[in-house]
CSV table of C-alpha atoms in Angstrom, one decimal:
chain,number,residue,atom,x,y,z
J,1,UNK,CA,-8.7,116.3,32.4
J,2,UNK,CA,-12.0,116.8,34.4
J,3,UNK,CA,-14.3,116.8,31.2
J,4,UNK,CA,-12.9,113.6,30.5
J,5,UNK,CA,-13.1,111.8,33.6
J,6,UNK,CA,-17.3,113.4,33.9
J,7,UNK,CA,-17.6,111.6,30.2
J,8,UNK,CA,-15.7,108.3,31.4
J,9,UNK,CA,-18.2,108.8,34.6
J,10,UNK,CA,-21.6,108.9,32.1
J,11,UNK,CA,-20.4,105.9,30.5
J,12,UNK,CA,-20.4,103.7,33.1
J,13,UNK,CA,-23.7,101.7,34.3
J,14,UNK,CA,-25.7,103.3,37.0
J,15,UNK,CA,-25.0,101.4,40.3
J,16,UNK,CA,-27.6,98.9,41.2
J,17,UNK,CA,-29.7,99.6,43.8
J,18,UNK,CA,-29.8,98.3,47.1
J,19,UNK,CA,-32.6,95.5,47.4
J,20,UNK,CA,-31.1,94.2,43.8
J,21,UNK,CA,-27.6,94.4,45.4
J,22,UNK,CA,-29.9,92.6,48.4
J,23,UNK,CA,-30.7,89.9,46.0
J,24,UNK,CA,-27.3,88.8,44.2
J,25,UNK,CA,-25.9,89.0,47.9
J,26,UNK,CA,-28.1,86.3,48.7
J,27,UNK,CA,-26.9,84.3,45.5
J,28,UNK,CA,-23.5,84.5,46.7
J,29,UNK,CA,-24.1,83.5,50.5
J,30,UNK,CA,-27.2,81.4,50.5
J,31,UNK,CA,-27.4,80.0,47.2
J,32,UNK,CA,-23.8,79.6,46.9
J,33,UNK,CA,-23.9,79.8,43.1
J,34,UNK,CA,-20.9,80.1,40.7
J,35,UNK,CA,-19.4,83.2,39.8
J,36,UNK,CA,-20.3,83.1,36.1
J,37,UNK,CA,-23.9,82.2,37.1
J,38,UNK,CA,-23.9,85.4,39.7
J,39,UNK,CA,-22.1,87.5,36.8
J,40,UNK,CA,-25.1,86.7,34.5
J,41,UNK,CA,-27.5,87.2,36.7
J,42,UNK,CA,-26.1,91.0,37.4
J,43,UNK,CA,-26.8,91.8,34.2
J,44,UNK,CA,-30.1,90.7,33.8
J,45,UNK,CA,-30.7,92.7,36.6
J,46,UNK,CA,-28.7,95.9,35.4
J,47,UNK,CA,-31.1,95.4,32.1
J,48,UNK,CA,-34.3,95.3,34.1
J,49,UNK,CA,-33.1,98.3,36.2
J,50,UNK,CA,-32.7,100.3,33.1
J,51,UNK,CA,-35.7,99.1,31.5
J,52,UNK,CA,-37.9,99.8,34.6
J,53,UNK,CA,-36.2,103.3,35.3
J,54,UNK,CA,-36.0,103.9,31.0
J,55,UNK,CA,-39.9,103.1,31.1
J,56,UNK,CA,-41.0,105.6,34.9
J,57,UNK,CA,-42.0,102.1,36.3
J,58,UNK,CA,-41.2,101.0,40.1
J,59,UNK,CA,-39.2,97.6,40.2
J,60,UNK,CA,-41.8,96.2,42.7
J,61,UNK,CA,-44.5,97.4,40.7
J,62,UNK,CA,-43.5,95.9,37.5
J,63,UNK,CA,-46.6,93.9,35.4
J,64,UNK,CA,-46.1,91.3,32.8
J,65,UNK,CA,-46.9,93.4,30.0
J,66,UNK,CA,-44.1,95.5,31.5
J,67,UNK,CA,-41.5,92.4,30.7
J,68,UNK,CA,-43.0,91.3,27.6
J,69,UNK,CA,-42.5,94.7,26.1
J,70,UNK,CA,-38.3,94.9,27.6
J,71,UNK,CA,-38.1,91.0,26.3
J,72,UNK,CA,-39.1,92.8,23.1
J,73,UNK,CA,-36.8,95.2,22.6
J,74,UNK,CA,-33.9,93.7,24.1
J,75,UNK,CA,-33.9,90.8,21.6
J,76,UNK,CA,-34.6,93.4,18.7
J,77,UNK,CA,-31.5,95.3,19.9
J,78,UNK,CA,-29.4,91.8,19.3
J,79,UNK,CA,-29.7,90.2,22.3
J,80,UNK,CA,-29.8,86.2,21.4
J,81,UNK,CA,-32.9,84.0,22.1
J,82,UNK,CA,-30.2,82.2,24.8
J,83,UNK,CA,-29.4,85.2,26.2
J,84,UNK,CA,-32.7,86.6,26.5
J,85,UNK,CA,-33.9,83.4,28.3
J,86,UNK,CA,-30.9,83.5,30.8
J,87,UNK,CA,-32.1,87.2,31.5
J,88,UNK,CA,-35.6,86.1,32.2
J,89,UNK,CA,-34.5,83.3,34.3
J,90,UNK,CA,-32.2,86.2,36.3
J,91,UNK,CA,-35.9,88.4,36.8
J,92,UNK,CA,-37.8,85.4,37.8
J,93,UNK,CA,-35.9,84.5,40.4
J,94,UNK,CA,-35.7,87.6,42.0
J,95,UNK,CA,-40.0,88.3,42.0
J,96,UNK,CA,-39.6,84.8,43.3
J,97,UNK,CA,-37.5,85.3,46.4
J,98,UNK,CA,-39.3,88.8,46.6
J,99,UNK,CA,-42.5,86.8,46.8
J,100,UNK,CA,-41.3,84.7,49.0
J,101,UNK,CA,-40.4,87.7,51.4
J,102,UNK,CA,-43.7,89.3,50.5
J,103,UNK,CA,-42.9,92.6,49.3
J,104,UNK,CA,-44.8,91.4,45.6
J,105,UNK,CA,-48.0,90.1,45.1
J,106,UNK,CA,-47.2,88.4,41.5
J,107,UNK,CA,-44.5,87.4,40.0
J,108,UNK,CA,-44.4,89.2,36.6
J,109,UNK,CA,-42.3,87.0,35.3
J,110,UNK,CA,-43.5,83.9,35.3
J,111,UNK,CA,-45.5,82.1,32.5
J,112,UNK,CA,-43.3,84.6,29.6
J,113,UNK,CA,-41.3,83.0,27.7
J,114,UNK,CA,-38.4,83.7,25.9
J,115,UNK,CA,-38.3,83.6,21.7
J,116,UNK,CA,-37.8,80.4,20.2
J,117,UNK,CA,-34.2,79.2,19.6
J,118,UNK,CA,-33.1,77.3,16.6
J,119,UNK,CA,-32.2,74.1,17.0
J,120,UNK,CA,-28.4,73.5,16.2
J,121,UNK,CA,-27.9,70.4,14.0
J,122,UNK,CA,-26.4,67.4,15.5
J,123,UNK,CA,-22.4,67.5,14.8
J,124,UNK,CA,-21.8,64.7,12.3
J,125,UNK,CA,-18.3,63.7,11.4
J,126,UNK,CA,-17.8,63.6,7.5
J,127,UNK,CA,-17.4,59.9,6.2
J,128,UNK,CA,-13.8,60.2,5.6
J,129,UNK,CA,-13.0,61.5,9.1
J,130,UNK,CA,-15.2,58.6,10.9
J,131,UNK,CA,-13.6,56.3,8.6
J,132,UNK,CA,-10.5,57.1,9.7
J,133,UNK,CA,-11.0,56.9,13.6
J,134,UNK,CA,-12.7,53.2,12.7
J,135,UNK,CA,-9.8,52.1,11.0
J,136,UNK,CA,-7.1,54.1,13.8
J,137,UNK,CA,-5.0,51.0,15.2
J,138,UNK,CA,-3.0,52.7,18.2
J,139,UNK,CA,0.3,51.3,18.8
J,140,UNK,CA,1.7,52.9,22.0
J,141,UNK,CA,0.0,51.9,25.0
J,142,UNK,CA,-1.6,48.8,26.6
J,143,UNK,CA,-2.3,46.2,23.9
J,144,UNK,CA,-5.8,45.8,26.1
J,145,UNK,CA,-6.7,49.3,26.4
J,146,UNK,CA,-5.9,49.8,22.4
J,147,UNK,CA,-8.3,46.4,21.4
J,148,UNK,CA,-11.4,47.6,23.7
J,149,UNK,CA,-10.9,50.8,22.4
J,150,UNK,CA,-10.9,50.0,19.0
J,151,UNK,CA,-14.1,47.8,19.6
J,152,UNK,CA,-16.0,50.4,21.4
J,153,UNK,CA,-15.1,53.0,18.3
J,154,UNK,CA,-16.5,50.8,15.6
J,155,UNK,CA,-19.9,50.0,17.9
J,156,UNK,CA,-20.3,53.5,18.3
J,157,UNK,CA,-20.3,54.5,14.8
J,158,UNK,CA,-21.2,51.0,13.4
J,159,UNK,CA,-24.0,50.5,15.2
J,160,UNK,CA,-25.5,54.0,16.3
J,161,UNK,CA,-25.4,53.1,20.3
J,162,UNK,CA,-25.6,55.8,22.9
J,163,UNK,CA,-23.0,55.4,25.4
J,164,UNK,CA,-25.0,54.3,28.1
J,165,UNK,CA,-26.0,51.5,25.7
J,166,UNK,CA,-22.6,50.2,25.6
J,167,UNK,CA,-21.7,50.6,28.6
J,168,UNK,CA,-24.8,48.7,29.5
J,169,UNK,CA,-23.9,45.6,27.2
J,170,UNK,CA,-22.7,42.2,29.2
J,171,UNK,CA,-20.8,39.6,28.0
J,172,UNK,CA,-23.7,37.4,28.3
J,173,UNK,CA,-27.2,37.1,27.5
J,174,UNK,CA,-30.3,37.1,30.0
J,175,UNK,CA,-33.7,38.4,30.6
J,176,UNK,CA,-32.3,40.7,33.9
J,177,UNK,CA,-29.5,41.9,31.0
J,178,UNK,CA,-29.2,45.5,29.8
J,179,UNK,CA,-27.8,44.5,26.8
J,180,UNK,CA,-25.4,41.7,24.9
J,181,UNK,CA,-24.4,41.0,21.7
J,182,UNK,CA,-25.1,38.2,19.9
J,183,UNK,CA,-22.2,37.0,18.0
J,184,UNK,CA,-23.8,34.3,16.6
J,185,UNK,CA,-26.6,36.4,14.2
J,186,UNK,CA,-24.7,39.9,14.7
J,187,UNK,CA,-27.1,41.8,16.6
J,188,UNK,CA,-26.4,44.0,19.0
J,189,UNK,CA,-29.4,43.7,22.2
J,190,UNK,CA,-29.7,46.7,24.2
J,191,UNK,CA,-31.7,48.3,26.3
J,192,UNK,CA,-32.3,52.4,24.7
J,193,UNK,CA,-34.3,55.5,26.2
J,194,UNK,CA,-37.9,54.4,28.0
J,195,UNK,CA,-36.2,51.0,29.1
J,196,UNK,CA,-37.2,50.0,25.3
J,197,UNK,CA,-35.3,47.5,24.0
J,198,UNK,CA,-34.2,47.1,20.4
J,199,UNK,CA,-31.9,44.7,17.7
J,200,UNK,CA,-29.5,46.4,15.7
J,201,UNK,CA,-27.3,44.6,13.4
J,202,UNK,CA,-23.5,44.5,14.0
J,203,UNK,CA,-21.0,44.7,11.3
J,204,UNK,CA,-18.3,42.3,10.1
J,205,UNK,CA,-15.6,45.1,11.3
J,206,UNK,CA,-17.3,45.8,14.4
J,207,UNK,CA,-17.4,42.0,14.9
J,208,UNK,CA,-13.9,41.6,14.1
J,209,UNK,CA,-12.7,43.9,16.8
J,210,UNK,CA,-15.3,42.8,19.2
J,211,UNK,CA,-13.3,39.4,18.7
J,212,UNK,CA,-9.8,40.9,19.1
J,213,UNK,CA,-11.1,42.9,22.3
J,214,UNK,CA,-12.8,39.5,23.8
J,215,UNK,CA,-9.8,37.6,23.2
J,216,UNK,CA,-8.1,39.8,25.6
J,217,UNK,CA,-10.8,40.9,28.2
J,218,UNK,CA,-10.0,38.1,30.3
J,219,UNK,CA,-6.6,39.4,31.6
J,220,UNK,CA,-8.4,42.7,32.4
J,221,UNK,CA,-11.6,42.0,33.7
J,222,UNK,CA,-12.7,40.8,37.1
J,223,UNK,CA,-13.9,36.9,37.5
J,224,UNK,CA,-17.2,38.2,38.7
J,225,UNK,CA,-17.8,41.6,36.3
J,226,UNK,CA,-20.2,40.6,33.8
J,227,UNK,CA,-19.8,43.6,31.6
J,228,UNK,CA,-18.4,43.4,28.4
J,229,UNK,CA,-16.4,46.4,28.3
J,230,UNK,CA,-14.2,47.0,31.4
J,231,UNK,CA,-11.6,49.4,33.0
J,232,UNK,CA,-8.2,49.0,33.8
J,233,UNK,CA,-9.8,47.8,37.4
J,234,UNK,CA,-11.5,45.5,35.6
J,235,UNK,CA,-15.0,46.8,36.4
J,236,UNK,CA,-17.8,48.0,34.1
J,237,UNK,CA,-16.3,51.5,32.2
J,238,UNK,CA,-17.6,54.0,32.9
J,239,UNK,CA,-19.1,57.2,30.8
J,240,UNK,CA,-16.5,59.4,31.6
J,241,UNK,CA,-13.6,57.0,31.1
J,242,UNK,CA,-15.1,56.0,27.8
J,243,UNK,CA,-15.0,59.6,26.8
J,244,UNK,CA,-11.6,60.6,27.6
J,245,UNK,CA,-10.0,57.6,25.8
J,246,UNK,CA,-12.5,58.3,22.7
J,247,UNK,CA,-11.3,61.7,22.3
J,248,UNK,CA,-7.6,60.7,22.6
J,249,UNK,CA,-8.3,58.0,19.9
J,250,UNK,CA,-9.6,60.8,18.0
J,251,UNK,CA,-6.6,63.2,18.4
J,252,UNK,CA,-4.2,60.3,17.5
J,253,UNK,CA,-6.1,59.1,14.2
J,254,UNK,CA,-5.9,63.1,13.3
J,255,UNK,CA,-9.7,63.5,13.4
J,256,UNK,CA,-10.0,67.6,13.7
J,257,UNK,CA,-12.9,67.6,15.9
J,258,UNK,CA,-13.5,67.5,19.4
J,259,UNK,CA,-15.2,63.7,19.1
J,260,UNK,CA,-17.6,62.8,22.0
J,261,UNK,CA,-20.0,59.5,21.6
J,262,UNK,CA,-22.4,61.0,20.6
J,263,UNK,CA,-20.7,62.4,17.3
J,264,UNK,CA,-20.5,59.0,16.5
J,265,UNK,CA,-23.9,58.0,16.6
J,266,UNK,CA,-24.9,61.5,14.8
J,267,UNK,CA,-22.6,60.1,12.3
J,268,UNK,CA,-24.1,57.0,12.1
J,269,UNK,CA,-27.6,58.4,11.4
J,270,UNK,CA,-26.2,60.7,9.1
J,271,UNK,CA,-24.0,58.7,6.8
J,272,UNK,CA,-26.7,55.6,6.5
J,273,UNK,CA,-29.5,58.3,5.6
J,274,UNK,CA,-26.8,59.3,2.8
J,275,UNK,CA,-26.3,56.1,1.4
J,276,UNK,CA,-30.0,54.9,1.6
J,277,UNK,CA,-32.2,57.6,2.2
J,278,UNK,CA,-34.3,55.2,4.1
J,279,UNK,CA,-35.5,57.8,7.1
J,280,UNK,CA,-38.0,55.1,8.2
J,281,UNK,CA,-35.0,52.7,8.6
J,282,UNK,CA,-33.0,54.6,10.1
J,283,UNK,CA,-35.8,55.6,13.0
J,284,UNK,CA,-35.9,51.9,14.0
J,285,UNK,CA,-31.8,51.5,14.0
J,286,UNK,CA,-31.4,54.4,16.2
J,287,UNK,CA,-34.6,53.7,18.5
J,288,UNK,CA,-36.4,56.9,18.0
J,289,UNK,CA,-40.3,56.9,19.3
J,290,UNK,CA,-41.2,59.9,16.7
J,291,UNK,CA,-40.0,60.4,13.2
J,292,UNK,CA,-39.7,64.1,13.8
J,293,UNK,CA,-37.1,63.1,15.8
J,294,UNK,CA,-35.6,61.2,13.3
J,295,UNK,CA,-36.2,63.5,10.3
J,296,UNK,CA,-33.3,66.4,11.8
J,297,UNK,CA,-30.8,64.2,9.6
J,298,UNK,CA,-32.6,64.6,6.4
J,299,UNK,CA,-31.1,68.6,7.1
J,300,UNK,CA,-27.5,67.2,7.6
J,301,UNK,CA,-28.2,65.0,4.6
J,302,UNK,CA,-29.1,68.2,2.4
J,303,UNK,CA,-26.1,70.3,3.7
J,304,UNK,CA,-23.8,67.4,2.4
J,305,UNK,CA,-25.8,67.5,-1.0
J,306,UNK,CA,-25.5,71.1,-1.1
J,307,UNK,CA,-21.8,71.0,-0.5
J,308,UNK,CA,-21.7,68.5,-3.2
J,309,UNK,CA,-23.2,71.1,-5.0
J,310,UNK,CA,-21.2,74.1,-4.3
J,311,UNK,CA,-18.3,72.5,-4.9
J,312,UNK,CA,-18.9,70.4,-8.1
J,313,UNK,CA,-22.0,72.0,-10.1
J,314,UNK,CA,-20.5,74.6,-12.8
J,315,UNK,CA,-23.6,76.7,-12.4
J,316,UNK,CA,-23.0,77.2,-8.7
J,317,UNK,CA,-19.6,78.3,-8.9
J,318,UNK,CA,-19.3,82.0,-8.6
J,319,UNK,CA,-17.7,83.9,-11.4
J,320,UNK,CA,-14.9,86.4,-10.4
């Protein structure tokens, strides 16, 4: 029983030592952070105390080349480019507060960074999916709530808007105006990132449940509220409200995917690029400043196609 309780012992991570313990002691009390954020910390510390004692090197002695060469081999041993970031972020700011209290000249820390992370592809619903929320018509519920609803879900997709664009619309047009739509030549008017403004065209579904919604707003909204959209206060909606509700549209139109605004302006990109593969044209819809920006859709454009592929091409099918 003792043999296996020394083994159990040799297992375990060597206790930290005392100006580390110093350190996350002041997370907790003076910096007040989270839990989590004071558990990952710990073990970015716990990997620079091994690293340092693995390597004969003094914590408060520690040089850059001394991290760049433990940021090396922890990543080669698995550890994520996230991960390795969130453990640099852990070291610097503890030669940071150790500067501050003067016990380090430099901070070895600063000015390495962490190995590149691939950036994840925008979540795009498939066309059937986003079809399917457009065309949802709920039927429990305020009549109001279900028409706005609806009319905010087909600008979303329909259009490409970010939410604070929409949110942003008025019902009515003027030079101190965010946005508005102009029923009249359907075009949507708003106001994007780098108070830029831009035209997008609105379709004939969008526009017929912009008309349903409008012929109800005035029961909801405020006399003086000039947004379009409102709450059930009958002031502007907000981001968050417009979330929740979009996400419970999703889950009643059987959408399986945790739908956020966004998704539907990902979507939007995505499934016009399909159909036209016009990548200028779709820079100017969405209001990007650089193509490069732009051009990530043309990757979620070849993953369709090589679905397509997969799934239909006899000479892609595996043989058993």
């Amino acid at each position: 029983m003792s043999t296996q309780r020394s083994a159990a012992d040799d297992a375990r991570p060597a206790p930290l030592p005392t100006e580390l313990l110093d350190y996350l002691q002041h997370l907790q009390v003076e910096r007040r952070l989270a839990q989590r954020t004071r558990e990952i910390y710990s073990d970015a510390l716990r990997r620079l105390d091994a690293s340092a004692r693995a390597d004969g090197v003094a914590l408060q002695a520690v040089q850059p080349h001394h991290v760049r060469t433990w940021m090396a081999r922890a990543h080669r041993g698995g550890l994520s480019p996230r991960s390795v970031a969130l453990m640099l972020s852990g070291w610097r700011g503890l030669y940071r507060w150790w500067g501050e209290q003067g016990s380090v000249s430099i901070n070895p820390v600063q000015g390495v960074r962490a190995p590149r992370q691939a950036k994840p592809l925008p979540k795009a619903l498939s066309v059937d999916h986003a079809v399917a929320l457009a065309e949802h018509r709920g039927k429990d519920g305020d009549a109001r709530l279900l028409a706005r609803d609806h009319a905010v879900v087909e600008l979303l997709y329909g259009c490409g808007l970010r939410v604070g664009e929409l949110i942003g619309l008025d019902l009515r047009p003027g030079r101190d105006r965010a946005g508005w739509i102009d029923r009249n030549d359907a075009t949507a008017h708003v106001l994007g990132k780098g108070s830029k403004r831009r035209s997008v065209p609105v379709g004939r579904a969008a526009l017929q449940a912009l008309d349903a919604w409008l012929a109800l707003r005035e029961s909801m909204a405020k006399a003086d509220e000039p947004a379009l959209f409102v709450s059930e206060r009958g002031r502007r909606l907000g981001a968050n409200q417009l979330r929740a509700r979009l996400k419970q549209t999703a889950v009643a139109a059987g959408v399986p995917a945790h739908v956020h605004p966004h998704m539907l302006r990902h979507s939007f990109a995505s499934h016009l690029l399909q159909s036209s593969g016009d990548l200028r044209a779709v820079q100017e819809l969405l209001g990007h400043a650089n193509i490069a920006t732009t051009q990530v859709y043309t990757k979620l454009d070849f993953q369709h196609l090589s679905k397509v592929y997969d799934a239909a091409h006899p000479r892609a099918r595996r043989r058993g």
